[in-house]
Coordinates of C-alpha atoms and ligand atoms in Angstrom, one line a residue:
M12 CA -12.6 -15.2 -129.5
D13 CA -15.5 -17.6 -130.1
Y14 CA -16.5 -17.7 -126.4
D15 CA -15.5 -16.1 -123.1
V16 CA -15.4 -19.5 -121.4
I17 CA -15.2 -23.1 -122.7
V18 CA -16.1 -25.7 -120.0
V19 CA -14.9 -29.2 -120.6
G20 CA -17.3 -31.7 -118.8
A21 CA -21.0 -31.1 -118.2
R22 CA -21.9 -32.9 -115.0
V23 CA -22.3 -31.3 -111.6
A24 CA -19.1 -29.2 -111.8
G25 CA -19.2 -28.2 -115.4
A26 CA -22.9 -27.7 -116.1
T27 CA -23.2 -25.6 -112.9
T28 CA -20.2 -23.5 -113.8
A29 CA -21.6 -22.9 -117.3
M30 CA -25.1 -22.1 -115.9
L31 CA -23.7 -19.6 -113.4
L32 CA -21.4 -17.9 -115.9
A33 CA -24.2 -17.7 -118.5
R34 CA -26.5 -16.1 -116.0
R35 CA -23.8 -13.4 -115.5
G36 CA -24.1 -12.7 -119.3
L37 CA -20.9 -14.4 -120.4
R38 CA -20.6 -16.3 -123.8
V39 CA -20.2 -19.9 -122.6
L40 CA -19.7 -23.2 -124.4
V41 CA -19.9 -26.4 -122.3
V42 CA -19.0 -29.7 -123.9
D43 CA -19.2 -33.3 -122.9
R44 CA -18.1 -36.5 -124.6
V45 CA -21.4 -38.1 -123.5
A46 CA -25.0 -37.2 -124.2
F47 CA -27.5 -36.6 -121.3
P48 CA -29.2 -38.3 -119.6
S49 CA -26.1 -40.3 -118.8
D50 CA -25.2 -42.4 -115.7
T51 CA -21.8 -42.5 -114.1
V52 CA -20.2 -44.5 -111.4
S53 CA -21.4 -42.5 -108.4
S54 CA -24.1 -42.7 -105.8
H55 CA -25.8 -39.4 -105.3
Q56 CA -26.4 -38.0 -101.9
V57 CA -26.4 -34.2 -102.3
Q58 CA -25.6 -33.0 -98.8
V59 CA -27.7 -30.2 -97.1
P60 CA -25.3 -27.4 -98.1
G61 CA -25.5 -28.6 -101.8
V62 CA -29.2 -28.7 -101.6
A63 CA -29.2 -25.2 -100.3
R64 CA -27.3 -24.1 -103.4
L65 CA -29.6 -26.0 -105.8
R66 CA -32.5 -24.3 -104.1
R67 CA -30.9 -20.8 -104.3
W68 CA -30.3 -21.4 -108.0
G69 CA -33.9 -22.5 -108.7
V70 CA -33.0 -26.0 -109.8
L71 CA -34.1 -28.0 -106.7
E72 CA -37.7 -27.9 -107.8
A73 CA -36.9 -29.9 -111.0
V74 CA -35.1 -32.5 -108.8
R75 CA -38.1 -32.7 -106.4
A76 CA -40.7 -32.7 -109.2
A77 CA -39.0 -35.8 -110.7
G78 CA -39.9 -37.6 -107.5
T79 CA -36.7 -37.5 -105.6
P80 CA -37.5 -38.1 -101.9
P81 CA -36.0 -35.8 -99.3
T82 CA -34.1 -37.4 -96.4
H83 CA -34.5 -35.5 -93.1
R84 CA -33.4 -38.0 -90.6
V85 CA -30.4 -40.4 -90.4
R86 CA -30.0 -43.5 -88.2
F87 CA -26.2 -43.7 -87.7
D88 CA -25.4 -47.1 -86.3
A89 CA -21.8 -47.4 -84.9
G90 CA -22.2 -51.0 -83.9
G91 CA -23.5 -51.0 -80.3
V92 CA -24.6 -47.4 -80.3
V93 CA -27.1 -45.7 -82.5
L94 CA -27.4 -42.0 -83.2
D95 CA -30.8 -41.2 -84.5
G96 CA -31.4 -37.6 -85.5
S97 CA -31.9 -34.8 -88.1
F98 CA -29.6 -32.6 -90.0
P99 CA -29.2 -29.0 -88.9
S100 CA -30.7 -26.7 -91.4
F101 CA -28.3 -24.8 -93.7
E102 CA -29.4 -21.6 -95.5
G103 CA -33.1 -22.8 -95.5
A104 CA -32.4 -26.4 -96.4
D105 CA -32.8 -29.2 -93.9
A106 CA -32.8 -32.4 -96.0
L107 CA -30.5 -34.2 -98.2
Y108 CA -31.6 -35.5 -101.6
S109 CA -30.3 -38.5 -103.5
P110 CA -31.2 -37.9 -107.2
R111 CA -29.9 -40.4 -109.7
R112 CA -27.1 -38.9 -111.7
T113 CA -29.1 -39.5 -114.8
L114 CA -31.5 -36.9 -113.4
L115 CA -29.3 -34.4 -111.5
D116 CA -26.8 -34.0 -114.3
T117 CA -29.5 -33.6 -116.9
V118 CA -31.4 -31.0 -114.8
L119 CA -28.1 -29.0 -114.5
V120 CA -27.3 -29.3 -118.2
D121 CA -30.9 -28.1 -119.0
A122 CA -30.4 -25.2 -116.6
A123 CA -27.1 -24.2 -118.2
R124 CA -28.9 -24.3 -121.6
S125 CA -31.8 -22.2 -120.3
A126 CA -29.3 -19.7 -118.9
G127 CA -27.9 -19.2 -122.4
A128 CA -24.9 -21.5 -122.4
E129 CA -24.3 -23.4 -125.6
V130 CA -24.2 -27.1 -124.8
R131 CA -22.4 -29.6 -127.2
E132 CA -23.0 -33.3 -126.2
N133 CA -21.0 -36.2 -127.7
F134 CA -18.1 -33.7 -128.1
R135 CA -14.7 -35.0 -126.9
V136 CA -11.9 -32.5 -126.3
E137 CA -8.6 -33.9 -127.6
E138 CA -6.1 -31.1 -127.3
L139 CA -5.8 -27.7 -125.8
V140 CA -4.9 -24.7 -128.1
W141 CA -2.0 -22.6 -126.8
S142 CA -0.7 -19.2 -127.7
E143 CA 2.4 -17.7 -126.0
G144 CA 2.2 -19.9 -123.0
R145 CA -1.5 -19.4 -122.4
V146 CA -4.4 -21.7 -123.1
V147 CA -6.7 -20.1 -125.7
G148 CA -9.0 -22.9 -126.6
V149 CA -9.6 -26.5 -127.3
R150 CA -9.5 -28.9 -130.3
G151 CA -12.0 -31.7 -130.3
R152 CA -14.7 -33.5 -132.3
E153 CA -18.2 -34.7 -132.3
R154 CA -18.7 -38.4 -132.7
R155 CA -17.5 -39.3 -136.2
G156 CA -17.0 -35.6 -136.9
V157 CA -13.9 -33.7 -138.0
Q158 CA -11.7 -32.0 -135.5
V159 CA -12.6 -28.3 -134.9
A160 CA -10.7 -25.6 -132.9
L161 CA -12.7 -23.4 -130.6
R162 CA -11.2 -20.4 -128.9
A163 CA -12.0 -18.8 -125.5
W164 CA -10.6 -16.4 -123.0
I165 CA -10.4 -19.2 -120.4
V166 CA -10.9 -23.0 -120.6
V167 CA -12.3 -24.7 -117.5
G168 CA -11.5 -28.4 -116.8
A169 CA -14.6 -29.9 -115.2
D170 CA -13.7 -33.2 -116.6
G171 CA -13.5 -35.3 -113.5
K172 CA -10.8 -37.1 -111.5
N173 CA -8.9 -38.3 -114.6
S174 CA -9.0 -34.8 -116.0
F175 CA -7.5 -34.4 -119.5
V176 CA -7.3 -30.6 -119.0
A177 CA -5.4 -31.0 -115.7
S178 CA -2.9 -33.4 -117.4
A179 CA -2.5 -31.1 -120.5
V180 CA -1.7 -28.0 -118.4
G181 CA 0.4 -30.0 -115.9
A182 CA -1.7 -28.9 -112.9
R183 CA 0.5 -29.5 -109.8
P184 CA -1.0 -32.2 -107.4
Y185 CA -0.6 -31.7 -103.6
R186 CA -2.0 -33.1 -100.3
Q187 CA -2.2 -36.5 -102.0
R188 CA -3.1 -39.5 -99.9
P189 CA -3.1 -43.1 -101.0
V190 CA -6.3 -44.8 -102.1
R191 CA -7.8 -46.2 -98.9
A192 CA -11.0 -47.9 -99.9
F193 CA -13.1 -49.4 -102.7
A194 CA -16.9 -48.9 -103.1
C195 CA -19.7 -51.1 -104.3
Y196 CA -23.4 -50.1 -104.6
T197 CA -26.7 -51.1 -106.2
Y198 CA -30.4 -50.4 -106.1
F199 CA -33.3 -52.4 -104.5
S200 CA -37.1 -52.3 -104.8
G201 CA -39.0 -53.5 -101.8
L202 CA -36.5 -52.2 -99.4
P203 CA -38.3 -49.1 -98.0
V204 CA -36.6 -46.8 -95.6
T205 CA -38.1 -44.0 -93.5
A206 CA -34.7 -42.4 -92.8
G207 CA -31.2 -42.6 -94.2
E208 CA -29.2 -45.4 -92.6
V209 CA -25.4 -45.3 -92.1
Y210 CA -23.5 -48.2 -90.5
R211 CA -20.0 -47.3 -89.4
Q212 CA -18.0 -50.2 -88.3
R213 CA -14.4 -51.5 -88.2
G214 CA -13.7 -52.7 -91.8
R215 CA -16.8 -51.1 -93.5
T216 CA -19.2 -48.3 -93.9
V217 CA -22.6 -48.9 -95.4
A218 CA -25.1 -46.2 -96.4
V219 CA -28.7 -46.7 -97.3
F220 CA -30.7 -43.9 -98.9
P221 CA -33.9 -43.6 -100.9
T222 CA -33.7 -42.4 -104.5
N223 CA -35.9 -42.0 -107.5
D224 CA -38.5 -44.6 -108.8
D225 CA -39.1 -45.9 -105.3
L226 CA -35.6 -47.5 -105.3
T227 CA -33.2 -47.7 -102.3
M228 CA -29.5 -47.3 -102.9
V229 CA -27.3 -49.5 -100.7
Y230 CA -23.6 -48.5 -100.8
L231 CA -20.6 -50.3 -99.2
S232 CA -17.2 -48.9 -98.7
A233 CA -14.4 -51.2 -97.4
P234 CA -10.6 -51.1 -97.1
L235 CA -8.7 -51.4 -100.4
S236 CA -6.7 -54.3 -98.9
G237 CA -9.8 -56.5 -99.2
F238 CA -10.5 -55.6 -102.9
E239 CA -8.9 -58.6 -104.6
A240 CA -10.8 -61.1 -102.4
F241 CA -14.0 -59.0 -102.8
R242 CA -14.0 -59.0 -106.6
R243 CA -13.6 -62.8 -106.8
D244 CA -17.3 -63.0 -105.7
V245 CA -18.7 -59.5 -105.6
E246 CA -22.3 -60.5 -104.9
K247 CA -21.6 -62.9 -102.1
C248 CA -19.1 -60.5 -100.4
Y249 CA -21.4 -57.5 -100.8
L250 CA -24.3 -59.3 -99.1
T251 CA -22.0 -60.8 -96.4
A252 CA -20.9 -57.2 -95.6
L253 CA -24.5 -56.1 -95.3
D254 CA -25.1 -59.0 -92.9
G255 CA -22.9 -57.2 -90.4
C256 CA -25.3 -54.3 -90.3
G257 CA -28.2 -55.2 -88.1
D258 CA -31.0 -56.7 -90.1
L259 CA -29.9 -55.0 -93.4
G260 CA -28.6 -58.2 -95.0
G261 CA -31.9 -60.0 -94.5
R262 CA -33.9 -57.0 -95.8
A263 CA -31.7 -56.9 -98.9
R264 CA -32.1 -60.6 -99.5
D265 CA -35.9 -60.2 -99.1
A266 CA -35.9 -57.2 -101.5
R267 CA -35.4 -57.3 -105.3
R268 CA -32.1 -56.1 -106.7
E269 CA -33.0 -54.0 -109.7
E270 CA -29.6 -53.1 -111.1
R271 CA -26.1 -54.6 -111.4
L272 CA -23.5 -54.1 -108.7
R273 CA -21.1 -51.2 -109.5
T274 CA -17.7 -51.6 -107.9
T275 CA -14.7 -49.3 -108.1
P276 CA -11.3 -49.0 -106.4
D277 CA -10.7 -45.8 -108.4
Q278 CA -11.0 -43.4 -105.5
P279 CA -8.0 -41.1 -105.3
N280 CA -7.5 -38.4 -102.7
R281 CA -5.8 -35.4 -104.3
F282 CA -5.8 -31.6 -104.7
R283 CA -4.6 -30.0 -107.8
R284 CA -3.6 -26.4 -108.3
P285 CA -6.8 -25.1 -109.9
Y286 CA -5.7 -22.2 -112.2
G287 CA -3.0 -20.9 -114.5
P288 CA -2.8 -18.8 -117.7
G289 CA -6.0 -19.3 -119.6
W290 CA -7.2 -22.3 -117.6
A291 CA -9.0 -23.3 -114.4
L292 CA -10.2 -26.6 -112.8
V293 CA -13.4 -27.3 -110.9
G294 CA -15.0 -30.3 -109.3
D295 CA -13.1 -33.6 -109.1
A296 CA -10.6 -32.3 -111.7
G297 CA -9.5 -29.9 -108.9
V298 CA -10.0 -31.8 -105.7
V299 CA -11.1 -35.5 -105.4
M300 CA -11.6 -37.6 -102.4
D301 CA -12.9 -41.0 -101.3
S302 CA -16.6 -41.4 -101.8
V303 CA -17.2 -42.6 -98.2
S304 CA -18.3 -39.2 -97.0
A305 CA -20.5 -38.5 -100.1
Q306 CA -19.2 -35.0 -100.5
G307 CA -18.0 -34.8 -104.1
I308 CA -21.2 -33.4 -105.6
T309 CA -21.6 -30.8 -102.8
N310 CA -18.0 -29.8 -103.2
A311 CA -18.4 -29.4 -106.9
L312 CA -21.5 -27.2 -106.5
R313 CA -19.7 -25.0 -104.0
D314 CA -16.5 -24.7 -106.2
A315 CA -18.5 -24.0 -109.3
D316 CA -20.1 -21.1 -107.4
L317 CA -16.7 -19.8 -106.3
L318 CA -15.1 -20.2 -109.7
A319 CA -18.0 -18.5 -111.6
E320 CA -17.6 -15.5 -109.3
A321 CA -13.8 -15.5 -109.9
I322 CA -13.9 -15.8 -113.7
S323 CA -16.5 -13.1 -113.9
A324 CA -14.3 -10.8 -111.8
E325 CA -11.2 -11.6 -113.9
L326 CA -13.1 -10.7 -117.1
D327 CA -14.0 -7.4 -115.5
G328 CA -10.2 -6.9 -114.9
T329 CA -10.0 -7.8 -111.2
P330 CA -7.6 -10.7 -110.5
A331 CA -9.6 -13.3 -108.6
L332 CA -8.3 -16.8 -109.5
A333 CA -5.7 -16.9 -106.7
A334 CA -8.5 -16.1 -104.3
Y335 CA -10.6 -18.9 -105.8
H336 CA -7.7 -21.2 -105.1
R337 CA -7.5 -20.1 -101.4
R338 CA -11.2 -20.1 -100.8
R339 CA -11.6 -23.5 -102.3
D340 CA -8.8 -25.0 -100.2
R341 CA -10.0 -23.3 -97.0
A342 CA -13.5 -24.7 -97.6
V343 CA -12.5 -28.2 -98.6
R344 CA -9.5 -29.1 -96.5
P345 CA -11.2 -30.0 -93.2
I346 CA -13.8 -32.3 -94.9
Y347 CA -11.0 -33.8 -97.0
D348 CA -8.9 -34.7 -94.0
F349 CA -12.0 -36.0 -92.2
T350 CA -12.9 -38.1 -95.3
V351 CA -9.5 -39.6 -95.7
G352 CA -9.7 -40.6 -92.0
L353 CA -13.2 -42.2 -92.4
A354 CA -11.9 -44.2 -95.4
E355 CA -9.5 -46.0 -93.2
H356 CA -12.5 -47.8 -91.7
S357 CA -10.9 -48.2 -88.3
P358 CA -12.9 -46.0 -85.8
G359 CA -10.6 -45.3 -82.8
I360 CA -11.5 -45.3 -79.2
A361 CA -12.1 -41.5 -79.0
E362 CA -14.6 -41.7 -81.9
R363 CA -16.4 -44.6 -80.3
L364 CA -16.5 -42.9 -76.9
L365 CA -17.9 -39.8 -78.6
Y366 CA -20.8 -41.8 -80.1
T367 CA -21.7 -43.2 -76.6
A368 CA -21.5 -39.8 -75.1
V369 CA -23.9 -38.2 -77.5
A370 CA -26.3 -41.1 -78.2
D371 CA -29.0 -39.7 -76.0
R372 CA -28.4 -36.0 -76.7
P373 CA -30.4 -34.9 -79.8
D374 CA -28.7 -31.5 -79.9
E375 CA -25.3 -33.1 -80.1
I376 CA -26.5 -35.7 -82.7
T377 CA -27.7 -32.8 -84.8
R378 CA -24.3 -31.1 -84.6
F379 CA -22.6 -34.5 -85.3
L380 CA -24.8 -35.0 -88.4
G381 CA -23.9 -31.5 -89.4
V382 CA -20.3 -32.6 -89.7
F383 CA -21.3 -35.6 -91.8
S384 CA -23.4 -33.4 -94.1
G385 CA -20.7 -30.9 -94.5
A386 CA -22.8 -28.1 -92.9
L387 CA -20.3 -27.8 -90.1
P388 CA -16.5 -28.0 -90.7
P389 CA -15.3 -31.1 -88.8
D390 CA -12.8 -29.2 -86.8
S391 CA -15.5 -26.9 -85.5
Y392 CA -17.1 -29.9 -83.8
L393 CA -14.5 -32.5 -83.4
N394 CA -12.3 -30.4 -81.1
P395 CA -11.2 -30.3 -77.5
A396 CA -14.1 -28.0 -76.5
T397 CA -16.7 -30.5 -77.7
M398 CA -14.8 -33.4 -76.1
L399 CA -14.8 -31.6 -72.8
R400 CA -18.5 -30.8 -73.1
V401 CA -19.7 -34.2 -74.1
F402 CA -17.3 -36.3 -72.1
G403 CA -18.1 -34.2 -69.1
G404 CA -21.7 -35.0 -69.9
L405 CA -20.8 -38.7 -70.2
T406 CA -19.2 -38.8 -66.8
R407 CA -22.2 -37.1 -65.2
A408 CA -24.7 -39.2 -67.1
G409 CA -22.7 -42.4 -66.4
G410 CA -22.7 -41.4 -62.7
A411 CA -26.4 -40.8 -62.7
R412 CA -27.1 -44.1 -64.5
R413 CA -24.8 -46.0 -62.1
R414 CA -26.6 -44.4 -59.2
R415 CA -29.9 -45.6 -60.7
G416 CA -28.3 -49.0 -61.1
R417 CA -28.8 -49.0 -65.0
A418 CA -25.2 -48.6 -66.2
T419 CA -24.7 -50.8 -69.3
K420 CA -21.6 -51.4 -71.4
P421 CA -22.4 -50.9 -75.2
A422 CA -22.3 -54.3 -76.9
G423 CA -19.2 -55.2 -78.8
W424 CA -16.9 -52.5 -77.2
Ligands
FAD14 C1 -18.6 -45.0 -106.0 C2 -18.8 -43.5 -105.8 C3 -19.9 -43.0 -105.1 C4 -20.0 -41.7 -104.9 N1 -21.1 -41.2 -104.2 C5 -21.2 -39.9 -104.0 C6 -22.3 -39.4 -103.3 O1 -23.2 -40.1 -102.8 N2 -22.4 -38.0 -103.1 C7 -21.5 -37.2 -103.6 O2 -21.5 -36.0 -103.4 N3 -20.4 -37.6 -104.3 C8 -20.3 -38.9 -104.6 N4 -19.2 -39.4 -105.3 C9 -18.3 -38.4 -105.9 C10 -18.9 -37.8 -107.2 O3 -19.3 -38.8 -108.1 C11 -18.0 -36.8 -107.8 O4 -17.4 -36.0 -106.9 C12 -18.7 -36.0 -108.9 O5 -19.2 -36.8 -109.9 C13 -17.7 -35.0 -109.5 O6 -18.4 -34.3 -110.5 P1 -17.6 -33.6 -111.7 O7 -18.6 -32.8 -112.5 O8 -16.4 -32.9 -111.1 O9 -16.9 -34.8 -112.5 P2 -17.6 -36.0 -113.2 O10 -18.9 -36.3 -112.6 O11 -16.6 -37.1 -113.3 O12 -17.9 -35.5 -114.7 C14 -16.9 -35.2 -115.6 C15 -17.5 -35.2 -117.0 O13 -16.4 -34.8 -117.9 C16 -16.6 -35.4 -119.1 N5 -15.3 -35.5 -119.8 C17 -14.1 -36.0 -119.4 N6 -13.2 -35.9 -120.3 C18 -13.7 -35.2 -121.3 C19 -13.2 -34.8 -122.6 N7 -11.9 -35.0 -122.9 N8 -14.0 -34.1 -123.4 C20 -15.3 -33.9 -123.1 N9 -15.9 -34.3 -121.9 C21 -15.1 -35.0 -121.1 C22 -17.1 -36.8 -118.7 O14 -17.8 -37.4 -119.8 C23 -18.0 -36.5 -117.6 O15 -19.4 -36.4 -118.0 C24 -19.1 -40.8 -105.5 C25 -18.0 -41.3 -106.3 C26 -17.9 -42.6 -106.4 C27 -16.7 -43.1 -107.2

């Protein structure tokens, strides 16, 4: 065997898996068809639990040192009611960071290399090598190079939502949901923000977060049904969508757009069985979901952690890949279902009532933002006990307000 593990794809899922396995003393090769730094169609909020992992692994400092601002507070505007609060802390982290992918992915590739993994950039995997029904390696080539075969005990597909490895092994898809939404985002200078901003309204979600180089990323997600009309005049439709978000449209027009608008309807919602003889999947190759909840990077970091532990145990003779599958699904299922619901962009009456009920309750806002950040499983907060607690509070608070003669109906409801 040339290696214990070959990892195909070297972004958040692949570089992290390679780093963690190399730190465990395994012989690891990680390849990517691109060279780093390299951008990709993705905005870049790393949610608080993801930040906690980067911190634990000692790579957060490089992200911070490159000038990535932390975001501690979020102003969540649900049209008529605003929840303004901070994230709950998670394993010592209490802020999200939005590093550009050119930065984050490069930091992780460098960390994998420093841990002892061999990194081959500009190397495209073209085929898997099989022996007696088991994957035993890959065939691929460097740009303009000749095809080479490389062998390993296991091949990890960290090659994204259109994973070649997943197709080649026929990884079974399940829990698939139709594409619900498209996304469009870009970067502005002169649009300073002191907190993250999220606008959740019927027909759209908009997120505004500070990133590197004093730029502010403004992201729009809207129902797929509007995509054809949107792409006929992307710039106009994008700004019109921002106009529905308080004064954001005006602020964006007064600011300077520094990069092109990136638009994509390629947002599948799907799980794949993540292991088989001689292969495993991690990151978007294994579970992909709509970008509206900005969870993909954080999921990839968690699953890389789980997979590295499982592969290491398997190499020591303890079967662990089935447990990796179970642990991954248990961790991701609640946020996946929540995300698919968010991507419908049609907040229901219960959701809107909840916002009203918690708007003046900082402790509840923190819990609610914990759900959005992935720190709290959605079903641990969005459940009958919470509804009883907060709607009981609403009734009492509403009664108190009425008694004081200040009862108001939120605008637009
Ligand atoms: C519009 C949009 C916005 C998003 N915003 C956020 C956000 O704010 N926060 C968040 O957490 N997530 C976000 N996501 C999701 C996030 O981008 C993904 O979940 C994340 O990139 C998955 O990482 P990955 O490493 O699994 O795959 P990828 O980032 O897709 O990386 C796969 C790598 O594999 C390489 N590769 C593929 N095939 C081969 C091959 N045959 N040989 C060699 N290399 C190969 C590719 O070159 C690539 O570098 C967003 C997604 C979209 C579409």
